[in-house]
PDB file of C-alpha atoms in Angstrom:
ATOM      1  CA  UNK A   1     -53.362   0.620 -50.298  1.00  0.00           C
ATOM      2  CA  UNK A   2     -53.087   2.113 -46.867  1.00  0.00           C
ATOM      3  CA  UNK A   3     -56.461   0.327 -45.395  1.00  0.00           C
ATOM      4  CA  UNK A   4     -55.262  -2.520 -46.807  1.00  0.00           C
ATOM      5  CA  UNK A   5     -52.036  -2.683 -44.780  1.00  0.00           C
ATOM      6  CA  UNK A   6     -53.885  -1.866 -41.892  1.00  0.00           C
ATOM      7  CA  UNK A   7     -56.514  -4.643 -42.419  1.00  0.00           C
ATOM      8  CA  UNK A   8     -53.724  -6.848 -42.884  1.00  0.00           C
ATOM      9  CA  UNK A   9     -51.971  -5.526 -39.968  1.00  0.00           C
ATOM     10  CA  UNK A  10     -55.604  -5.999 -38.213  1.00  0.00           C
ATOM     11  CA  UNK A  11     -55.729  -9.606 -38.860  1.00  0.00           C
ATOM     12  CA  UNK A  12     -51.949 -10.224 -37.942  1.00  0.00           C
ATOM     13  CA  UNK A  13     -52.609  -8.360 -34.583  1.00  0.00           C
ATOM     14  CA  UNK A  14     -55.776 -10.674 -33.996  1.00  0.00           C
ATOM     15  CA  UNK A  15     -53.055 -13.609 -34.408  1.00  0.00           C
ATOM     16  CA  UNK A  16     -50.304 -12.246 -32.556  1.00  0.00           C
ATOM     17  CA  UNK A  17     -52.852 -11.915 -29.399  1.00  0.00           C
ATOM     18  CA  UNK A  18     -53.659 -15.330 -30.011  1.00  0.00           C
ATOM     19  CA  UNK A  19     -49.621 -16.304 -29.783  1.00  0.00           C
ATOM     20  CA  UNK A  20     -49.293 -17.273 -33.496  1.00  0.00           C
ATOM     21  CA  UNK A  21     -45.371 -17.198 -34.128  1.00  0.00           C
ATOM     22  CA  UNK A  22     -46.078 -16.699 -37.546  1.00  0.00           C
ATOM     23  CA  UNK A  23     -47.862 -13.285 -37.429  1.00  0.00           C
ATOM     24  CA  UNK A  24     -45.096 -12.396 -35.086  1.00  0.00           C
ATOM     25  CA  UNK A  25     -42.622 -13.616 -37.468  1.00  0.00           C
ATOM     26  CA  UNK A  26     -44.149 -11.249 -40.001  1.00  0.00           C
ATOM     27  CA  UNK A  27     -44.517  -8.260 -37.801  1.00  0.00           C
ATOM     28  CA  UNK A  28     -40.327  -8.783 -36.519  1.00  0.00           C
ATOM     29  CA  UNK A  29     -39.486  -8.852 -40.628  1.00  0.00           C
ATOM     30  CA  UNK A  30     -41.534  -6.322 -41.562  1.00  0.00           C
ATOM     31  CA  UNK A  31     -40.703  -3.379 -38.709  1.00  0.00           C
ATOM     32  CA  UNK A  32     -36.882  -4.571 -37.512  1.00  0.00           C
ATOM     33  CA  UNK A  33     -34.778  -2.189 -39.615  1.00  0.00           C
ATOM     34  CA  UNK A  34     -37.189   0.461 -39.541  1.00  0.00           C
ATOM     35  CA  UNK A  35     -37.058   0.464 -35.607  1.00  0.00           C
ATOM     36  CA  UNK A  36     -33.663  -0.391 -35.633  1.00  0.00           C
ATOM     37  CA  UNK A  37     -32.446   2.531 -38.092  1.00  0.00           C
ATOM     38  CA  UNK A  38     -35.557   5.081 -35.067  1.00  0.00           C
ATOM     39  CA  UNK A  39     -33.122   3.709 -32.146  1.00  0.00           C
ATOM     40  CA  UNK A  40     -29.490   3.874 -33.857  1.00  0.00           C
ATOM     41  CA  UNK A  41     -30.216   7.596 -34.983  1.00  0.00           C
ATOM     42  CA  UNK A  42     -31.017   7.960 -31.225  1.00  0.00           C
ATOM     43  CA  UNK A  43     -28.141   6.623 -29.728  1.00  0.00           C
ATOM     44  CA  UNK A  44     -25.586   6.327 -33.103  1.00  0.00           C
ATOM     45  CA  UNK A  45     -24.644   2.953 -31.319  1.00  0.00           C
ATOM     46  CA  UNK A  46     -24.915  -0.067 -33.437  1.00  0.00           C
ATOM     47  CA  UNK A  47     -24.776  -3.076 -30.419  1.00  0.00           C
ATOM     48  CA  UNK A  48     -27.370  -0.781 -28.612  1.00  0.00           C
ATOM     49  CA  UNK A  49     -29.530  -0.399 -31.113  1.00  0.00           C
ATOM     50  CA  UNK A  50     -29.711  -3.816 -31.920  1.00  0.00           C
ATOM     51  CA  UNK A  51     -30.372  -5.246 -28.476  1.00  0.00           C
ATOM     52  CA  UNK A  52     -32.880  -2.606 -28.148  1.00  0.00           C
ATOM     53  CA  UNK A  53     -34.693  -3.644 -31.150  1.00  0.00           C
ATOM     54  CA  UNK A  54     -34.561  -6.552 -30.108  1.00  0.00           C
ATOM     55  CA  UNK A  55     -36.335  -5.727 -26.912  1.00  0.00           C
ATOM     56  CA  UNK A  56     -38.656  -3.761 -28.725  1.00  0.00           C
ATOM     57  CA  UNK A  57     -39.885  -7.128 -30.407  1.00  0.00           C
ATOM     58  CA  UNK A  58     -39.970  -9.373 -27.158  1.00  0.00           C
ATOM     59  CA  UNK A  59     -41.682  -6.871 -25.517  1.00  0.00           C
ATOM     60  CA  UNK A  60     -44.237  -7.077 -28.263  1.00  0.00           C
ATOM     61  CA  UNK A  61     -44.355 -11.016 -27.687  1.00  0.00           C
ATOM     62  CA  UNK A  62     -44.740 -10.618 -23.951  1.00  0.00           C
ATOM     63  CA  UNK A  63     -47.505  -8.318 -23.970  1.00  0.00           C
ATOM     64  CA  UNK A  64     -49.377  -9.476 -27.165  1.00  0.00           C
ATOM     65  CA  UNK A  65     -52.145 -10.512 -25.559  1.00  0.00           C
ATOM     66  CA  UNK A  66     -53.122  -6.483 -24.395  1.00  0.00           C
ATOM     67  CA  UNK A  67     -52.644  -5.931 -28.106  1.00  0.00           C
ATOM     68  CA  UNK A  68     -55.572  -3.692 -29.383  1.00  0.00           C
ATOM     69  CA  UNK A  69     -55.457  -5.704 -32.794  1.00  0.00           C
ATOM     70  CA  UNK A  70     -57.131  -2.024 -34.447  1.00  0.00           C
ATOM     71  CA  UNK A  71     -54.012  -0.290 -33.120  1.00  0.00           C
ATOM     72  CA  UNK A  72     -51.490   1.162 -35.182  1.00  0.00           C
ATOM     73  CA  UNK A  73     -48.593  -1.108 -34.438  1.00  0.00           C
ATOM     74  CA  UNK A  74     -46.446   1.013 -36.135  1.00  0.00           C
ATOM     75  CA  UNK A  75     -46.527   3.455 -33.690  1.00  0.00           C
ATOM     76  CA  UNK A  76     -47.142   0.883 -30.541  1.00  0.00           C
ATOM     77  CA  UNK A  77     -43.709  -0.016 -31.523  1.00  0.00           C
ATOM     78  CA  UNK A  78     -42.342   3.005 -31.782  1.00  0.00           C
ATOM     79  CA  UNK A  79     -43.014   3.728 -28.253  1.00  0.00           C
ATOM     80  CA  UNK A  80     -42.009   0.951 -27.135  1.00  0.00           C
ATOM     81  CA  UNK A  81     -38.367   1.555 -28.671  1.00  0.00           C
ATOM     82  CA  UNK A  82     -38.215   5.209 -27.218  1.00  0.00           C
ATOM     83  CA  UNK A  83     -39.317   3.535 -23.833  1.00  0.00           C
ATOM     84  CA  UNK A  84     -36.527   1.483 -24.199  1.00  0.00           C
ATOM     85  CA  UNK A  85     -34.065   4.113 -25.512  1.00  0.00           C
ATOM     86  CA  UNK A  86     -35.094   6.149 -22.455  1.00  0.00           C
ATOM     87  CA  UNK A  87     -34.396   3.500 -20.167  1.00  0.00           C
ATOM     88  CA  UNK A  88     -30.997   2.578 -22.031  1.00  0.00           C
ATOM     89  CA  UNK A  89     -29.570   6.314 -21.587  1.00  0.00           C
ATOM     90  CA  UNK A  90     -30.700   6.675 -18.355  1.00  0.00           C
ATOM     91  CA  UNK A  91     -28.778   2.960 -17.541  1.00  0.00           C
ATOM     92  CA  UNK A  92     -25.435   4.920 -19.128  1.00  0.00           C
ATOM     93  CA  UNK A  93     -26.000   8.029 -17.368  1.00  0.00           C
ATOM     94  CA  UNK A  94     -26.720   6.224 -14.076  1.00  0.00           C
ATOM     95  CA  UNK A  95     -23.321   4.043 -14.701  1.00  0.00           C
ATOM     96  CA  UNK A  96     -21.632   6.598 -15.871  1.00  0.00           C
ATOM     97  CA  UNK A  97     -22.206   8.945 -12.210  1.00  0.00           C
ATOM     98  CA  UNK A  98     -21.309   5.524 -10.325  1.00  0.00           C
ATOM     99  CA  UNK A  99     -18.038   5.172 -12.075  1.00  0.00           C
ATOM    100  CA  UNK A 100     -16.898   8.657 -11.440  1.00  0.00           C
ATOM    101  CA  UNK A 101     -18.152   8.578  -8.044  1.00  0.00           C
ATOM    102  CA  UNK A 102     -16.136   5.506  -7.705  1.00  0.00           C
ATOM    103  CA  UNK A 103     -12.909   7.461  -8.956  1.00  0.00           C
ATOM    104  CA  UNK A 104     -13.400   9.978  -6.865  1.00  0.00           C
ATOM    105  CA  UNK A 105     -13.612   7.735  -3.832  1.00  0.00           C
ATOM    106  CA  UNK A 106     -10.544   5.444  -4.897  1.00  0.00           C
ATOM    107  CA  UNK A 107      -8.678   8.780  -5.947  1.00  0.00           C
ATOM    108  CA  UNK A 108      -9.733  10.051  -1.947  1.00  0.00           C
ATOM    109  CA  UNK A 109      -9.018   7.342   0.008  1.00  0.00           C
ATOM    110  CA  UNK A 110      -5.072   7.024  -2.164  1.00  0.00           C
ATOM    111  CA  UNK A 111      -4.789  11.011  -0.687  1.00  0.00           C
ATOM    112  CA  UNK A 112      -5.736  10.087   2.696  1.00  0.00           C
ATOM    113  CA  UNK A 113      -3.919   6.990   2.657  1.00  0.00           C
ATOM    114  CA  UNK A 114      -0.925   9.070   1.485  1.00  0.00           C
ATOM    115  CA  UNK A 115      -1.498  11.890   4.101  1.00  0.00           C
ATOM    116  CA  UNK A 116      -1.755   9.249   6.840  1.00  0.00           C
ATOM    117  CA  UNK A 117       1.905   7.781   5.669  1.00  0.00           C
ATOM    118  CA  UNK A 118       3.478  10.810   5.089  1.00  0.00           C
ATOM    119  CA  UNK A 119       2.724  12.358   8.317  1.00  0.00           C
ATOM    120  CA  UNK A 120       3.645   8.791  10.405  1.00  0.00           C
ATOM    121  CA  UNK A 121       7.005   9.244   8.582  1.00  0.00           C
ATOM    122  CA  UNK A 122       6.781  12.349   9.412  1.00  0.00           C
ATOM    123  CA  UNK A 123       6.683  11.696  13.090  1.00  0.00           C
ATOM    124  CA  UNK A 124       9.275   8.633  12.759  1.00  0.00           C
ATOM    125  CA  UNK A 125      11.442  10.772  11.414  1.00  0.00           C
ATOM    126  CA  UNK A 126      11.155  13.293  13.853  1.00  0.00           C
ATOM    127  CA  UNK A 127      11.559  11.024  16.624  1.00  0.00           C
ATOM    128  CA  UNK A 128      14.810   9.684  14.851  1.00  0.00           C
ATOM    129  CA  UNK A 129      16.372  13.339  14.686  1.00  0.00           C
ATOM    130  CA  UNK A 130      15.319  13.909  18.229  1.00  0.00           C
ATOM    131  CA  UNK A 131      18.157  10.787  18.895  1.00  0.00           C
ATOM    132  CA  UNK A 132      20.915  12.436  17.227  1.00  0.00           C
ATOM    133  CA  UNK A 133      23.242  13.982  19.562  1.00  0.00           C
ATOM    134  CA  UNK A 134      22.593  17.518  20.249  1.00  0.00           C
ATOM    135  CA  UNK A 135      25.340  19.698  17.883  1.00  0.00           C
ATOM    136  CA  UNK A 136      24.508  17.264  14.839  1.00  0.00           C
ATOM    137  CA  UNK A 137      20.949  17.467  15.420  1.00  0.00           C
ATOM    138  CA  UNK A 138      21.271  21.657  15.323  1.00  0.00           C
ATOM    139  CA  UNK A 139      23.297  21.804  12.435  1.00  0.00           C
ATOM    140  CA  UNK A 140      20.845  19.271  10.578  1.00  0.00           C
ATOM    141  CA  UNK A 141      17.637  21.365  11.599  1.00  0.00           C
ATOM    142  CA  UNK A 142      19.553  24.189  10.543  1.00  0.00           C
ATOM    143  CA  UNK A 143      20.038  23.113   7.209  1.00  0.00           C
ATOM    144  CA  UNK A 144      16.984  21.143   6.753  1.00  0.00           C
ATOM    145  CA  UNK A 145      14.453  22.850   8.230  1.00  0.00           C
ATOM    146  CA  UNK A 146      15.689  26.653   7.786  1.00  0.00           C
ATOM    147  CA  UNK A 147      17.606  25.326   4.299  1.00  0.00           C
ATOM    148  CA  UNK A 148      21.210  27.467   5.810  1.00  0.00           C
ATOM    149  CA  UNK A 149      23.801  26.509   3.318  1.00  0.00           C
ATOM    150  CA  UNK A 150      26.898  24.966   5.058  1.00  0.00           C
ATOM    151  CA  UNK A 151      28.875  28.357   4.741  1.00  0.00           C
ATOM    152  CA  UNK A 152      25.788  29.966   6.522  1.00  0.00           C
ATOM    153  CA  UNK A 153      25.822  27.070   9.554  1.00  0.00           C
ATOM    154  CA  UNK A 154      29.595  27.085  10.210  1.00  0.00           C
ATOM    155  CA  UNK A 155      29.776  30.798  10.273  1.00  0.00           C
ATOM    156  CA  UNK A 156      26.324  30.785  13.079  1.00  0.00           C
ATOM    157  CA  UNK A 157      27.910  28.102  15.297  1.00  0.00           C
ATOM    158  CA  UNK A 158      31.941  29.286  14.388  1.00  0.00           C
ATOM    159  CA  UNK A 159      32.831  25.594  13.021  1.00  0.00           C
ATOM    160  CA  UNK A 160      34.619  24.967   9.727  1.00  0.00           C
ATOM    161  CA  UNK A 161      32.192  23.690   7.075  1.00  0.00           C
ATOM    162  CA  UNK A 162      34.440  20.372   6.679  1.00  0.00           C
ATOM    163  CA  UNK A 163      32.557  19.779  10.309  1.00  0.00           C
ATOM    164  CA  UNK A 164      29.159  20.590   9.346  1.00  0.00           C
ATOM    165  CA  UNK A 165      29.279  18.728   6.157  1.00  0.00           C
ATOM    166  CA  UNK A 166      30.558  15.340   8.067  1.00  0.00           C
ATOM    167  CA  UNK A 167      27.663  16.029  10.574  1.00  0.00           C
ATOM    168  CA  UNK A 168      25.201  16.119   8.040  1.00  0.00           C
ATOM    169  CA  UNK A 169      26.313  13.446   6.444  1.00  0.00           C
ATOM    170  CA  UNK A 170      26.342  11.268   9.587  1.00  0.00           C
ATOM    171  CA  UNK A 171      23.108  12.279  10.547  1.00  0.00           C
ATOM    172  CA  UNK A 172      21.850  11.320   6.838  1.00  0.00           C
ATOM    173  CA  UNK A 173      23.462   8.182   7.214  1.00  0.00           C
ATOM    174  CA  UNK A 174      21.762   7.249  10.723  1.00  0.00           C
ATOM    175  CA  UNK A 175      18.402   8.726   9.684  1.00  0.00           C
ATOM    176  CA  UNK A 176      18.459   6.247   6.359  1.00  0.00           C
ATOM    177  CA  UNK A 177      19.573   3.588   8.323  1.00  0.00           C
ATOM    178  CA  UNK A 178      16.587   4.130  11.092  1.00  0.00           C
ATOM    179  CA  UNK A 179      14.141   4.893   8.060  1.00  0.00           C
ATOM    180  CA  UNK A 180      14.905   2.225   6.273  1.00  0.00           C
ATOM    181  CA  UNK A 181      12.493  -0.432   7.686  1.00  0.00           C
ATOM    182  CA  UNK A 182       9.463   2.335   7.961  1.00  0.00           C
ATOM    183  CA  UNK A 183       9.864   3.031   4.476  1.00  0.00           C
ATOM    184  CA  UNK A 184       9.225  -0.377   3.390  1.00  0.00           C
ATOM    185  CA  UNK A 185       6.471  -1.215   5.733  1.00  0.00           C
ATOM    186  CA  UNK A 186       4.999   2.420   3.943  1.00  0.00           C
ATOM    187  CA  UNK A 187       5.728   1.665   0.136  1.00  0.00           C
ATOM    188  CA  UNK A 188       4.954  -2.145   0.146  1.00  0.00           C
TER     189      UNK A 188
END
């Protein structure tokens, strides 16, 4: 039975050479699930298996006419579908490096964007505190920047807290006022 196929095969490989859509017809019927069930067990995707058997069998059409017709087609398609399944992974694996290169490159350039804002409101704000008159400005630094609790300011400059809380909250006041614009030039 087995020489039989392949003398059958033979002659169908003689007529696929020849461009016979019939013979070609026969050869897509008789080998599609076969090669599709090789390539889904490969890559246990169903839309890629099918568009790679499908490739398989117009690869066979576009290179017919190099066809040995005493070859084993069996296992001339075979190869061809781990050619393609090669190819197909190596396609995924080369998109898949892109995209997380990608992500690392949009997830960089949101840090540096968001270092470069934060330190030129950094400097605005500095530049805004610099304006406040001298005793507010020391008894803001001293409770933003070395985080002295009121109690600990008035007692270090011998004023009553009610004073250092209003200058705080004046300078808080001015500084949101000043900031105000920067900060929406910065978030929008």
């Amino acid at each position: 039975m087995k020489g039989k196929t392949i003398h059958i095969h033979s002659n169908i490989l003689h007529l696929l050479r020849e461009g016979d859509e019939k013979a070609f017809e026969y050869l897509f019927h008789y080998y599609y699930n076969q090669i599709y069930t090789f390539v889904l067990n490969t890559l246990f995707n169903k839309i890629f298996a099918e568009d790679i058997t499908q490739s398989v069998f117009i690869s066979l059409w576009e290179k017919r006419e190099m066809i040995d017709p005493e070859a084993n087609i069996a296992s001339l398609l075979y190869t061809i579908a781990r050619n393609h399944v090669y190819r197909q992974t190596e396609q995924l694996l080369l998109k898949h490096k892109y995209e997380q290169f990608q992500q690392e490159n949009i997830q960089e350039s949101t840090d540096i964007e968001e270092d470069v804002n934060n330190r030129f409101l950094e400097d605005i704000l500095s530049e805004f505190i610099e304006k406040l008159p001298s005793e507010r400005r020391r008894i803001f630094l001293l409770s933003r920047k070395e985080n002295l609790s009121n109690k600990e300011i008035a007692s270090r400059l011998n004023i009553s807290e009610k004073t250092v809380e209003t200058q705080i909250r004046r300078s808080l006041i001015f500084l949101r006022e000043k900031m105000k614009y920067y900060l929406n030039i910065v978030l929008f």
